[in-house]
């Protein structure tokens, strides 16, 4: 019995951490160096690998709420293409807002459809507004970084993704203990996949703008699904979502980004740790976990 439990733990660790990380490394290198494609496909590829291993019933076309992360990844790619190819800011923001709402609608509607169309649309629109706000902040952050940082060897362009990676990692135990081991594992897989991409991007100095948007769509989907699918308290969900904004706000408030990158990362780690600790206290089950 103990041997089976040990094997199951090792397998869960491989699916949640090791394989997504390796996949992110491989896809990042292949996409960035050999295919001359967007290297952020690395963390999307790593997450999809983790998704397929953790969610054994993954299907395409999607049939369950979790399956729609395939579509979320495609929506994220379309959003980045829109941001990089369209010059007219108003039009691209409108298109992206529609794409964001579509992503959240597909992720949440399979569960909310029993409550009617209005709740599904309300959640989709509300979530899209939050992501759109982050997008506006991220564009201001990138403008600030471009003005202050000239060398591609510096870390700041990756700070937004590092912030989301920390948020996902701190949210994983909260969601796992609070209601859904599946979503908790997916948060862990997402976090390590982003870490793999960040590692390769930093080492190869391959940096791009807007790479945090697909990541935010996936992270936002996991956090909102934890409330809708796993009954994580709304207050906990809002705190986890709010922690995603710590890094961009810290960057905008910093006058010298390149000299304060360690402080910004430290602020994100501390704030996410405090929120995670409080959230664990709020969701900890009354009865024993065993």
PDB file of N, CA and C in Angstrom, residues 17 41 47 77 85 99-100 104 130 167 187 221:
ATOM      1  N   UNK A  17       5.378  18.864 -12.379  1.00  0.00           N
ATOM      2  CA  UNK A  17       6.564  19.729 -12.360  1.00  0.00           C
ATOM      3  C   UNK A  17       7.605  19.367 -13.413  1.00  0.00           C
ATOM      4  N   UNK A  41       5.782  30.501 -26.890  1.00  0.00           N
ATOM      5  CA  UNK A  41       5.102  29.226 -27.131  1.00  0.00           C
ATOM      6  C   UNK A  41       5.649  28.146 -26.204  1.00  0.00           C
ATOM      7  N   UNK A  47       2.646  24.008 -20.511  1.00  0.00           N
ATOM      8  CA  UNK A  47       1.380  23.900 -19.791  1.00  0.00           C
ATOM      9  C   UNK A  47       0.467  22.871 -20.449  1.00  0.00           C
ATOM     10  N   UNK A  77      -2.507  33.439 -28.092  1.00  0.00           N
ATOM     11  CA  UNK A  77      -1.654  33.674 -29.249  1.00  0.00           C
ATOM     12  C   UNK A  77      -2.272  34.718 -30.168  1.00  0.00           C
ATOM     13  N   UNK A  85       0.662  43.399 -34.218  1.00  0.00           N
ATOM     14  CA  UNK A  85       0.467  43.694 -35.634  1.00  0.00           C
ATOM     15  C   UNK A  85      -0.445  44.891 -35.893  1.00  0.00           C
ATOM     16  N   UNK A  99     -11.799  38.881 -27.266  1.00  0.00           N
ATOM     17  CA  UNK A  99     -11.092  37.600 -27.172  1.00  0.00           C
ATOM     18  C   UNK A  99     -10.990  37.131 -25.728  1.00  0.00           C
ATOM     19  N   UNK A 100     -10.679  38.049 -24.816  1.00  0.00           N
ATOM     20  CA  UNK A 100     -10.589  37.685 -23.398  1.00  0.00           C
ATOM     21  C   UNK A 100     -11.928  37.165 -22.885  1.00  0.00           C
ATOM     22  N   UNK A 104     -12.868  33.304 -21.304  1.00  0.00           N
ATOM     23  CA  UNK A 104     -13.474  33.034 -19.996  1.00  0.00           C
ATOM     24  C   UNK A 104     -14.871  32.430 -20.145  1.00  0.00           C
ATOM     25  N   UNK A 130     -10.847  42.635 -16.070  1.00  0.00           N
ATOM     26  CA  UNK A 130      -9.656  42.522 -15.220  1.00  0.00           C
ATOM     27  C   UNK A 130      -8.412  42.273 -16.070  1.00  0.00           C
ATOM     28  N   UNK A 167       2.736  34.029  -8.467  1.00  0.00           N
ATOM     29  CA  UNK A 167       1.323  33.985  -8.082  1.00  0.00           C
ATOM     30  C   UNK A 167       0.764  32.579  -8.266  1.00  0.00           C
ATOM     31  N   UNK A 187      -2.118  24.620 -11.768  1.00  0.00           N
ATOM     32  CA  UNK A 187      -1.413  25.842 -11.373  1.00  0.00           C
ATOM     33  C   UNK A 187       0.078  25.571 -11.189  1.00  0.00           C
ATOM     34  N   UNK A 221      -7.981  32.052 -15.834  1.00  0.00           N
ATOM     35  CA  UNK A 221      -8.948  30.968 -15.999  1.00  0.00           C
ATOM     36  C   UNK A 221      -8.892  29.963 -14.865  1.00  0.00           C
TER      37      UNK A 221
END
